[in-house]
């Protein structure tokens, strides 16, 4: 069963007003567990819109969205928020780590907010940081880490509560090519270890080519890369 299923998703901004823009025009996509899929499209094509709809941050004007077999299209805000917290992790181009907390604490905190006890949260945070090679840096605050290290912490934080689906919007967009490689390799380690499905918007053709599959967002629909 797909972790994420988008079926005929449409999105129109400013509907019925002058200048309305039809961004998604029947986009369909299914992600199976363990699959890492690159989402490639020019800037302005609607990648962020698609990721927000997939992550239940925004609703489509038409079509269906299901997460782990549950149709969320007409679910209440409360149900959508619950599913988002339980099943979805997000990573953005800029990490938004909490500057006054260490790397470890940044990965511990979302777990505490989710009701996990301190010991278990710490253990999981240490394992995740070890997986991306940051064990020795776990006690540092973001400002003491390089951009690539900060982004690796952001991945660990996104996976802190064990989501089934990772959505990433240009996660290596502000990193140099070598650092992008390291960060991407770390992401793949995390995916292989946790078995989650990931949809990763990227402009980097090199990285896209190393994922399991490429899909393109072209004129509001998903096509195979
Ligand atoms: P409505 O909520 O009535 O559908 P819009 O979808 O047009 O209105 O706008 C929603 C929000 O997105 C507004 O706060 C608006 O400022 C913002 N926004 C408008 N245009 C853009 C754009 N091109 N890119 C990102 N955000 C935008
Ligand atoms: P991408 O992530 O591929 O750059 P986006 O999903 O951010 O694309 O935006 C797709 C199109 O929709 C752009 O033309 C953008 O200006 C427009 N857009 C995005 N958000 C809004 C909004 N809230 N209101 C109106 N237009 C928007």
PDB file of C-alpha atoms and ligand atoms in Angstrom:
ATOM      1  CA  UNK A   1       0.000   0.000   0.000  1.00  0.00           C
ATOM      2  CA  UNK A   2       1.375   3.469  -0.887  1.00  0.00           C
ATOM      3  CA  UNK A   3       2.670   5.717   1.879  1.00  0.00           C
ATOM      4  CA  UNK A   4       1.516   8.676  -0.180  1.00  0.00           C
ATOM      5  CA  UNK A   5      -1.129   8.664  -2.897  1.00  0.00           C
ATOM      6  CA  UNK A   6      -2.088  11.794  -4.798  1.00  0.00           C
ATOM      7  CA  UNK A   7      -4.876  11.290  -7.263  1.00  0.00           C
ATOM      8  CA  UNK A   8      -5.888  13.972  -9.769  1.00  0.00           C
ATOM      9  CA  UNK A   9      -4.855  16.820  -7.482  1.00  0.00           C
ATOM     10  CA  UNK A  10      -5.787  20.318  -8.639  1.00  0.00           C
ATOM     11  CA  UNK A  11      -4.837  23.633  -7.065  1.00  0.00           C
ATOM     12  CA  UNK A  12      -5.892  27.085  -8.194  1.00  0.00           C
ATOM     13  CA  UNK A  13      -4.668  30.210  -6.387  1.00  0.00           C
ATOM     14  CA  UNK A  14      -7.008  33.192  -6.249  1.00  0.00           C
ATOM     15  CA  UNK A  15      -9.864  31.173  -7.688  1.00  0.00           C
ATOM     16  CA  UNK A  16     -12.485  33.202  -9.545  1.00  0.00           C
ATOM     17  CA  UNK A  17     -10.462  36.398  -9.279  1.00  0.00           C
ATOM     18  CA  UNK A  18      -8.519  38.232 -11.971  1.00  0.00           C
ATOM     19  CA  UNK A  19      -5.066  36.702 -12.224  1.00  0.00           C
ATOM     20  CA  UNK A  20      -6.120  33.303 -10.859  1.00  0.00           C
ATOM     21  CA  UNK A  21      -3.353  30.774 -11.386  1.00  0.00           C
ATOM     22  CA  UNK A  22      -3.974  27.089 -11.953  1.00  0.00           C
ATOM     23  CA  UNK A  23      -0.843  25.459 -10.509  1.00  0.00           C
ATOM     24  CA  UNK A  24      -1.813  21.772 -10.275  1.00  0.00           C
ATOM     25  CA  UNK A  25      -4.098  20.373 -12.978  1.00  0.00           C
ATOM     26  CA  UNK A  26      -4.600  16.740 -12.106  1.00  0.00           C
ATOM     27  CA  UNK A  27      -1.325  15.643 -10.506  1.00  0.00           C
ATOM     28  CA  UNK A  28      -1.158  11.963  -9.546  1.00  0.00           C
ATOM     29  CA  UNK A  29       1.640  10.140  -7.751  1.00  0.00           C
ATOM     30  CA  UNK A  30       2.074   7.091  -5.504  1.00  0.00           C
ATOM     31  CA  UNK A  31       5.062   6.454  -3.232  1.00  0.00           C
ATOM     32  CA  UNK A  32       5.693   2.969  -1.871  1.00  0.00           C
ATOM     33  CA  UNK A  33       7.519   2.327   1.445  1.00  0.00           C
ATOM     34  CA  UNK A  34      11.283   2.659   1.105  1.00  0.00           C
ATOM     35  CA  UNK A  35      11.077   4.560  -2.165  1.00  0.00           C
ATOM     36  CA  UNK A  36      13.115   7.730  -2.664  1.00  0.00           C
ATOM     37  CA  UNK A  37      11.649   9.827  -5.456  1.00  0.00           C
ATOM     38  CA  UNK A  38      13.064  13.022  -6.956  1.00  0.00           C
ATOM     39  CA  UNK A  39      10.565  15.730  -7.826  1.00  0.00           C
ATOM     40  CA  UNK A  40      12.074  17.840 -10.578  1.00  0.00           C
ATOM     41  CA  UNK A  41      10.553  20.982 -12.055  1.00  0.00           C
ATOM     42  CA  UNK A  42      11.513  24.549 -12.863  1.00  0.00           C
ATOM     43  CA  UNK A  43      11.041  27.138 -10.167  1.00  0.00           C
ATOM     44  CA  UNK A  44       7.424  28.320 -10.048  1.00  0.00           C
ATOM     45  CA  UNK A  45       6.062  25.034 -11.426  1.00  0.00           C
ATOM     46  CA  UNK A  46       4.284  24.185  -8.171  1.00  0.00           C
ATOM     47  CA  UNK A  47       6.685  21.900  -6.271  1.00  0.00           C
ATOM     48  CA  UNK A  48       6.126  23.620  -2.929  1.00  0.00           C
ATOM     49  CA  UNK A  49       2.379  23.579  -3.498  1.00  0.00           C
ATOM     50  CA  UNK A  50       2.479  19.848  -4.227  1.00  0.00           C
ATOM     51  CA  UNK A  51       4.628  19.135  -1.140  1.00  0.00           C
ATOM     52  CA  UNK A  52       2.326  21.210   1.071  1.00  0.00           C
ATOM     53  CA  UNK A  53      -0.714  19.310  -0.179  1.00  0.00           C
ATOM     54  CA  UNK A  54       1.069  15.968   0.241  1.00  0.00           C
ATOM     55  CA  UNK A  55       2.019  16.968   3.805  1.00  0.00           C
ATOM     56  CA  UNK A  56      -1.524  18.049   4.683  1.00  0.00           C
ATOM     57  CA  UNK A  57      -0.477  21.674   5.163  1.00  0.00           C
ATOM     58  CA  UNK A  58      -2.740  22.757   2.318  1.00  0.00           C
ATOM     59  CA  UNK A  59      -5.863  21.295   0.689  1.00  0.00           C
ATOM     60  CA  UNK A  60      -6.441  20.625  -3.013  1.00  0.00           C
ATOM     61  CA  UNK A  61      -9.330  22.189  -4.934  1.00  0.00           C
ATOM     62  CA  UNK A  62     -10.018  18.789  -6.493  1.00  0.00           C
ATOM     63  CA  UNK A  63      -8.572  15.282  -6.375  1.00  0.00           C
ATOM     64  CA  UNK A  64      -7.619  13.030  -3.464  1.00  0.00           C
ATOM     65  CA  UNK A  65      -4.796  12.754  -0.947  1.00  0.00           C
ATOM     66  CA  UNK A  66      -4.163   9.593   1.061  1.00  0.00           C
ATOM     67  CA  UNK A  67      -1.424   8.955   3.635  1.00  0.00           C
ATOM     68  CA  UNK A  68      -0.670   5.344   4.571  1.00  0.00           C
ATOM     69  CA  UNK A  69      -3.972   4.174   3.118  1.00  0.00           C
ATOM     70  CA  UNK A  70      -6.081   6.791   4.876  1.00  0.00           C
ATOM     71  CA  UNK A  71      -7.989   9.183   2.642  1.00  0.00           C
ATOM     72  CA  UNK A  72      -7.325  12.636   4.134  1.00  0.00           C
ATOM     73  CA  UNK A  73      -9.065  14.686   1.433  1.00  0.00           C
ATOM     74  CA  UNK A  74     -12.092  15.588   3.489  1.00  0.00           C
ATOM     75  CA  UNK A  75     -10.678  14.918   6.943  1.00  0.00           C
ATOM     76  CA  UNK A  76     -11.094  17.514   9.686  1.00  0.00           C
ATOM     77  CA  UNK A  77      -8.262  19.934  10.477  1.00  0.00           C
ATOM     78  CA  UNK A  78      -7.729  18.045  13.709  1.00  0.00           C
ATOM     79  CA  UNK A  79      -7.392  14.696  11.913  1.00  0.00           C
ATOM     80  CA  UNK A  80      -5.063  16.211   9.319  1.00  0.00           C
ATOM     81  CA  UNK A  81      -2.857  17.714  12.017  1.00  0.00           C
ATOM     82  CA  UNK A  82      -2.780  14.398  13.863  1.00  0.00           C
ATOM     83  CA  UNK A  83      -1.794  12.443  10.759  1.00  0.00           C
ATOM     84  CA  UNK A  84       0.789  15.059   9.808  1.00  0.00           C
ATOM     85  CA  UNK A  85       2.459  14.866  13.237  1.00  0.00           C
ATOM     86  CA  UNK A  86       2.408  11.086  13.285  1.00  0.00           C
ATOM     87  CA  UNK A  87       3.302  10.248   9.686  1.00  0.00           C
ATOM     88  CA  UNK A  88       5.081  13.139   7.961  1.00  0.00           C
ATOM     89  CA  UNK A  89       8.493  14.760   8.364  1.00  0.00           C
ATOM     90  CA  UNK A  90       9.527  17.947   6.560  1.00  0.00           C
ATOM     91  CA  UNK A  91      12.898  19.324   5.525  1.00  0.00           C
ATOM     92  CA  UNK A  92      13.352  22.704   3.867  1.00  0.00           C
ATOM     93  CA  UNK A  93      16.196  24.491   2.128  1.00  0.00           C
ATOM     94  CA  UNK A  94      16.892  26.387   5.343  1.00  0.00           C
ATOM     95  CA  UNK A  95      16.961  24.209   8.400  1.00  0.00           C
ATOM     96  CA  UNK A  96      15.178  26.359  11.031  1.00  0.00           C
ATOM     97  CA  UNK A  97      16.967  24.589  13.875  1.00  0.00           C
ATOM     98  CA  UNK A  98      16.475  26.146  17.320  1.00  0.00           C
ATOM     99  CA  UNK A  99      19.695  28.168  17.813  1.00  0.00           C
ATOM    100  CA  UNK A 100      19.769  28.022  21.618  1.00  0.00           C
ATOM    101  CA  UNK A 101      19.644  24.209  21.725  1.00  0.00           C
ATOM    102  CA  UNK A 102      22.299  21.636  20.834  1.00  0.00           C
ATOM    103  CA  UNK A 103      22.027  19.286  17.852  1.00  0.00           C
ATOM    104  CA  UNK A 104      20.989  16.485  20.212  1.00  0.00           C
ATOM    105  CA  UNK A 105      18.354  18.658  21.902  1.00  0.00           C
ATOM    106  CA  UNK A 106      16.967  19.724  18.521  1.00  0.00           C
ATOM    107  CA  UNK A 107      16.307  16.043  17.768  1.00  0.00           C
ATOM    108  CA  UNK A 108      15.078  15.249  21.303  1.00  0.00           C
ATOM    109  CA  UNK A 109      12.534  18.081  21.608  1.00  0.00           C
ATOM    110  CA  UNK A 110      10.002  16.982  18.957  1.00  0.00           C
ATOM    111  CA  UNK A 111       9.911  13.578  20.640  1.00  0.00           C
ATOM    112  CA  UNK A 112       9.214  15.066  24.086  1.00  0.00           C
ATOM    113  CA  UNK A 113       6.426  17.139  22.497  1.00  0.00           C
ATOM    114  CA  UNK A 114       5.059  13.844  21.163  1.00  0.00           C
ATOM    115  CA  UNK A 115       4.997  12.232  24.612  1.00  0.00           C
ATOM    116  CA  UNK A 116       8.197  10.146  24.357  1.00  0.00           C
ATOM    117  CA  UNK A 117      10.170   9.870  27.601  1.00  0.00           C
ATOM    118  CA  UNK A 118      13.540  11.585  27.983  1.00  0.00           C
ATOM    119  CA  UNK A 119      15.632   8.394  27.996  1.00  0.00           C
ATOM    120  CA  UNK A 120      14.076   6.933  24.868  1.00  0.00           C
ATOM    121  CA  UNK A 121      14.122  10.309  23.080  1.00  0.00           C
ATOM    122  CA  UNK A 122      17.817  10.765  23.847  1.00  0.00           C
ATOM    123  CA  UNK A 123      18.606   7.242  22.689  1.00  0.00           C
ATOM    124  CA  UNK A 124      16.812   7.687  19.388  1.00  0.00           C
ATOM    125  CA  UNK A 125      18.382  11.130  18.819  1.00  0.00           C
ATOM    126  CA  UNK A 126      21.864   9.688  19.426  1.00  0.00           C
ATOM    127  CA  UNK A 127      21.219   6.828  16.996  1.00  0.00           C
ATOM    128  CA  UNK A 128      19.937   9.160  14.282  1.00  0.00           C
ATOM    129  CA  UNK A 129      22.868  11.554  14.687  1.00  0.00           C
ATOM    130  CA  UNK A 130      25.306   8.612  14.637  1.00  0.00           C
ATOM    131  CA  UNK A 131      23.730   7.403  11.392  1.00  0.00           C
ATOM    132  CA  UNK A 132      24.559  10.707   9.677  1.00  0.00           C
ATOM    133  CA  UNK A 133      28.063  10.841  11.179  1.00  0.00           C
ATOM    134  CA  UNK A 134      27.301  13.542  13.736  1.00  0.00           C
ATOM    135  CA  UNK A 135      27.716  11.551  16.942  1.00  0.00           C
ATOM    136  CA  UNK A 136      30.791  13.563  17.946  1.00  0.00           C
ATOM    137  CA  UNK A 137      29.033  16.884  17.168  1.00  0.00           C
ATOM    138  CA  UNK A 138      25.802  16.150  19.057  1.00  0.00           C
ATOM    139  CA  UNK A 139      26.607  18.575  21.882  1.00  0.00           C
ATOM    140  CA  UNK A 140      27.167  21.585  19.637  1.00  0.00           C
ATOM    141  CA  UNK A 141      24.664  24.333  18.915  1.00  0.00           C
ATOM    142  CA  UNK A 142      23.731  24.990  15.260  1.00  0.00           C
ATOM    143  CA  UNK A 143      25.974  28.070  15.036  1.00  0.00           C
ATOM    144  CA  UNK A 144      29.010  25.870  15.756  1.00  0.00           C
ATOM    145  CA  UNK A 145      28.127  23.465  12.922  1.00  0.00           C
ATOM    146  CA  UNK A 146      28.778  23.799   9.186  1.00  0.00           C
ATOM    147  CA  UNK A 147      25.866  24.236   6.768  1.00  0.00           C
ATOM    148  CA  UNK A 148      25.997  20.588   5.771  1.00  0.00           C
ATOM    149  CA  UNK A 149      26.090  19.458   9.392  1.00  0.00           C
ATOM    150  CA  UNK A 150      23.135  21.686  10.218  1.00  0.00           C
ATOM    151  CA  UNK A 151      21.156  20.179   7.357  1.00  0.00           C
ATOM    152  CA  UNK A 152      22.002  16.641   8.533  1.00  0.00           C
ATOM    153  CA  UNK A 153      20.662  17.575  11.978  1.00  0.00           C
ATOM    154  CA  UNK A 154      17.506  18.867  10.268  1.00  0.00           C
ATOM    155  CA  UNK A 155      17.019  15.447   8.642  1.00  0.00           C
ATOM    156  CA  UNK A 156      17.410  13.738  12.014  1.00  0.00           C
ATOM    157  CA  UNK A 157      14.885  16.116  13.541  1.00  0.00           C
ATOM    158  CA  UNK A 158      12.430  15.441  10.691  1.00  0.00           C
ATOM    159  CA  UNK A 159      12.749  11.707  11.427  1.00  0.00           C
ATOM    160  CA  UNK A 160      12.691  12.064  15.218  1.00  0.00           C
ATOM    161  CA  UNK A 161       9.139  10.801  15.580  1.00  0.00           C
ATOM    162  CA  UNK A 162       9.494   8.005  13.025  1.00  0.00           C
ATOM    163  CA  UNK A 163       7.365   9.322  10.146  1.00  0.00           C
ATOM    164  CA  UNK A 164       6.408   7.052   7.239  1.00  0.00           C
ATOM    165  CA  UNK A 165       6.867   9.886   4.744  1.00  0.00           C
ATOM    166  CA  UNK A 166       9.621  12.470   4.364  1.00  0.00           C
ATOM    167  CA  UNK A 167       8.934  15.556   2.242  1.00  0.00           C
ATOM    168  CA  UNK A 168      11.943  17.674   1.362  1.00  0.00           C
ATOM    169  CA  UNK A 169      11.923  20.989  -0.521  1.00  0.00           C
ATOM    170  CA  UNK A 170      15.364  21.670  -2.044  1.00  0.00           C
ATOM    171  CA  UNK A 171      17.143  20.197   0.998  1.00  0.00           C
ATOM    172  CA  UNK A 172      20.579  20.794  -0.507  1.00  0.00           C
ATOM    173  CA  UNK A 173      19.640  24.030  -2.267  1.00  0.00           C
ATOM    174  CA  UNK A 174      22.013  26.268  -0.344  1.00  0.00           C
ATOM    175  CA  UNK A 175      24.952  23.843  -0.096  1.00  0.00           C
ATOM    176  CA  UNK A 176      28.010  23.495  -2.320  1.00  0.00           C
ATOM    177  CA  UNK A 177      28.209  20.320  -4.483  1.00  0.00           C
ATOM    178  CA  UNK A 178      30.541  18.326  -2.201  1.00  0.00           C
ATOM    179  CA  UNK A 179      28.481  19.130   0.866  1.00  0.00           C
ATOM    180  CA  UNK A 180      25.288  18.279  -1.039  1.00  0.00           C
ATOM    181  CA  UNK A 181      26.756  14.850  -1.761  1.00  0.00           C
ATOM    182  CA  UNK A 182      27.550  14.220   1.904  1.00  0.00           C
ATOM    183  CA  UNK A 183      24.127  15.409   3.022  1.00  0.00           C
ATOM    184  CA  UNK A 184      22.384  13.312   0.379  1.00  0.00           C
ATOM    185  CA  UNK A 185      24.381  10.211   1.345  1.00  0.00           C
ATOM    186  CA  UNK A 186      23.371  10.778   4.964  1.00  0.00           C
ATOM    187  CA  UNK A 187      19.742  11.062   3.929  1.00  0.00           C
ATOM    188  CA  UNK A 188      19.943   7.771   2.045  1.00  0.00           C
ATOM    189  CA  UNK A 189      21.430   6.078   5.130  1.00  0.00           C
ATOM    190  CA  UNK A 190      18.493   7.308   7.201  1.00  0.00           C
ATOM    191  CA  UNK A 191      15.974   6.186   4.594  1.00  0.00           C
ATOM    192  CA  UNK A 192      17.502   2.724   4.290  1.00  0.00           C
ATOM    193  CA  UNK A 193      17.620   2.363   8.060  1.00  0.00           C
ATOM    194  CA  UNK A 194      14.049   3.514   8.709  1.00  0.00           C
ATOM    195  CA  UNK A 195      12.314   2.228   5.550  1.00  0.00           C
ATOM    196  CA  UNK A 196      10.483   5.482   5.008  1.00  0.00           C
ATOM    197  CA  UNK A 197       9.364   6.887   1.676  1.00  0.00           C
ATOM    198  CA  UNK A 198      10.783  10.234   0.579  1.00  0.00           C
ATOM    199  CA  UNK A 199       9.727  12.807  -1.989  1.00  0.00           C
ATOM    200  CA  UNK A 200      12.576  15.227  -2.585  1.00  0.00           C
ATOM    201  CA  UNK A 201      12.221  18.351  -4.696  1.00  0.00           C
ATOM    202  CA  UNK A 202      15.568  19.227  -6.213  1.00  0.00           C
ATOM    203  CA  UNK A 203      17.181  21.166  -9.033  1.00  0.00           C
ATOM    204  CA  UNK A 204      20.292  19.029  -8.736  1.00  0.00           C
ATOM    205  CA  UNK A 205      20.186  16.576 -11.682  1.00  0.00           C
ATOM    206  CA  UNK A 206      23.116  14.656 -10.229  1.00  0.00           C
ATOM    207  CA  UNK A 207      21.314  13.926  -6.969  1.00  0.00           C
ATOM    208  CA  UNK A 208      18.017  13.245  -8.745  1.00  0.00           C
ATOM    209  CA  UNK A 209      19.801  10.615 -10.844  1.00  0.00           C
ATOM    210  CA  UNK A 210      20.857   8.748  -7.700  1.00  0.00           C
ATOM    211  CA  UNK A 211      17.330   8.402  -6.345  1.00  0.00           C
ATOM    212  CA  UNK A 212      15.094   5.394  -7.054  1.00  0.00           C
ATOM    213  CA  UNK A 213      12.913   7.282  -9.493  1.00  0.00           C
ATOM    214  CA  UNK A 214      12.438  10.744 -10.970  1.00  0.00           C
ATOM    215  CA  UNK A 215       9.084  12.410 -11.527  1.00  0.00           C
ATOM    216  CA  UNK A 216       8.583  15.766 -13.199  1.00  0.00           C
ATOM    217  CA  UNK A 217       5.970  18.381 -12.536  1.00  0.00           C
ATOM    218  CA  UNK A 218       5.137  19.716 -15.946  1.00  0.00           C
ATOM    219  CA  UNK A 219       2.280  22.104 -16.648  1.00  0.00           C
ATOM    220  CA  UNK A 220       0.464  20.995 -13.494  1.00  0.00           C
ATOM    221  CA  UNK A 221       0.689  17.239 -14.011  1.00  0.00           C
ATOM    222  CA  UNK A 222       3.211  14.596 -12.939  1.00  0.00           C
ATOM    223  CA  UNK A 223       5.153  12.920 -15.698  1.00  0.00           C
ATOM    224  CA  UNK A 224       7.839  10.244 -15.497  1.00  0.00           C
ATOM    225  CA  UNK A 225      11.394  11.493 -15.654  1.00  0.00           C
TER     226      UNK A 225
HETATM  227  P1  LIG B   1      -7.078  33.033  -1.007  1.00  0.00           P
HETATM  228  O1  LIG B   1      -6.681  32.644   0.372  1.00  0.00           O
HETATM  229  O2  LIG B   1      -8.251  33.970  -1.016  1.00  0.00           O
HETATM  230  O3  LIG B   1      -7.226  31.898  -1.961  1.00  0.00           O
HETATM  231  P2  LIG B   1      -4.536  33.496  -2.262  1.00  0.00           P
HETATM  232  O4  LIG B   1      -4.492  32.016  -2.406  1.00  0.00           O
HETATM  233  O5  LIG B   1      -4.424  34.335  -3.492  1.00  0.00           O
HETATM  234  O6  LIG B   1      -5.861  33.946  -1.515  1.00  0.00           O
HETATM  235  O7  LIG B   1      -3.387  33.967  -1.269  1.00  0.00           O
HETATM  236  C1  LIG B   1      -3.126  33.304  -0.060  1.00  0.00           C
HETATM  237  C2  LIG B   1      -1.868  33.872   0.592  1.00  0.00           C
HETATM  238  O8  LIG B   1      -0.714  33.599  -0.219  1.00  0.00           O
HETATM  239  C3  LIG B   1      -1.913  35.371   0.757  1.00  0.00           C
HETATM  240  O9  LIG B   1      -1.442  35.663   2.058  1.00  0.00           O
HETATM  241  C4  LIG B   1      -0.994  35.907  -0.298  1.00  0.00           C
HETATM  242  O10 LIG B   1      -0.315  37.070   0.136  1.00  0.00           O
HETATM  243  C5  LIG B   1      -0.005  34.812  -0.496  1.00  0.00           C
HETATM  244  N1  LIG B   1       0.507  34.822  -1.896  1.00  0.00           N
HETATM  245  C6  LIG B   1      -0.076  35.469  -2.920  1.00  0.00           C
HETATM  246  N2  LIG B   1       0.605  35.294  -4.050  1.00  0.00           N
HETATM  247  C7  LIG B   1       1.657  34.493  -3.749  1.00  0.00           C
HETATM  248  C8  LIG B   1       2.712  33.956  -4.512  1.00  0.00           C
HETATM  249  N3  LIG B   1       2.848  34.204  -5.804  1.00  0.00           N
HETATM  250  N4  LIG B   1       3.597  33.162  -3.896  1.00  0.00           N
HETATM  251  C9  LIG B   1       3.465  32.910  -2.583  1.00  0.00           C
HETATM  252  N5  LIG B   1       2.492  33.402  -1.800  1.00  0.00           N
HETATM  253  C10 LIG B   1       1.592  34.198  -2.387  1.00  0.00           C
HETATM  254  P1  LIG B   2       7.791  26.019  -6.867  1.00  0.00           P
HETATM  255  O1  LIG B   2       7.926  25.463  -5.498  1.00  0.00           O
HETATM  256  O2  LIG B   2       7.887  24.977  -7.949  1.00  0.00           O
HETATM  257  O3  LIG B   2       8.707  27.166  -7.135  1.00  0.00           O
HETATM  258  P2  LIG B   2       5.238  27.069  -5.922  1.00  0.00           P
HETATM  259  O4  LIG B   2       4.392  25.923  -5.556  1.00  0.00           O
HETATM  260  O5  LIG B   2       5.880  27.830  -4.824  1.00  0.00           O
HETATM  261  O6  LIG B   2       6.305  26.610  -7.017  1.00  0.00           O
HETATM  262  O7  LIG B   2       4.362  28.106  -6.758  1.00  0.00           O
HETATM  263  C1  LIG B   2       3.713  27.746  -7.962  1.00  0.00           C
HETATM  264  C2  LIG B   2       3.003  28.968  -8.548  1.00  0.00           C
HETATM  265  O8  LIG B   2       1.921  29.359  -7.720  1.00  0.00           O
HETATM  266  C3  LIG B   2       3.879  30.188  -8.680  1.00  0.00           C
HETATM  267  O9  LIG B   2       3.478  30.887  -9.836  1.00  0.00           O
HETATM  268  C4  LIG B   2       3.547  30.985  -7.442  1.00  0.00           C
HETATM  269  O10 LIG B   2       3.770  32.347  -7.649  1.00  0.00           O
HETATM  270  C5  LIG B   2       2.084  30.689  -7.242  1.00  0.00           C
HETATM  271  N1  LIG B   2       1.672  30.692  -5.821  1.00  0.00           N
HETATM  272  C6  LIG B   2       2.223  29.969  -4.841  1.00  0.00           C
HETATM  273  N2  LIG B   2       1.584  30.169  -3.662  1.00  0.00           N
HETATM  274  C7  LIG B   2       0.601  31.059  -3.942  1.00  0.00           C
HETATM  275  C8  LIG B   2      -0.409  31.697  -3.181  1.00  0.00           C
HETATM  276  N3  LIG B   2      -0.547  31.420  -1.874  1.00  0.00           N
HETATM  277  N4  LIG B   2      -1.217  32.548  -3.793  1.00  0.00           N
HETATM  278  C9  LIG B   2      -1.094  32.813  -5.108  1.00  0.00           C
HETATM  279  N5  LIG B   2      -0.168  32.263  -5.897  1.00  0.00           N
HETATM  280  C10 LIG B   2       0.666  31.391  -5.330  1.00  0.00           C
END
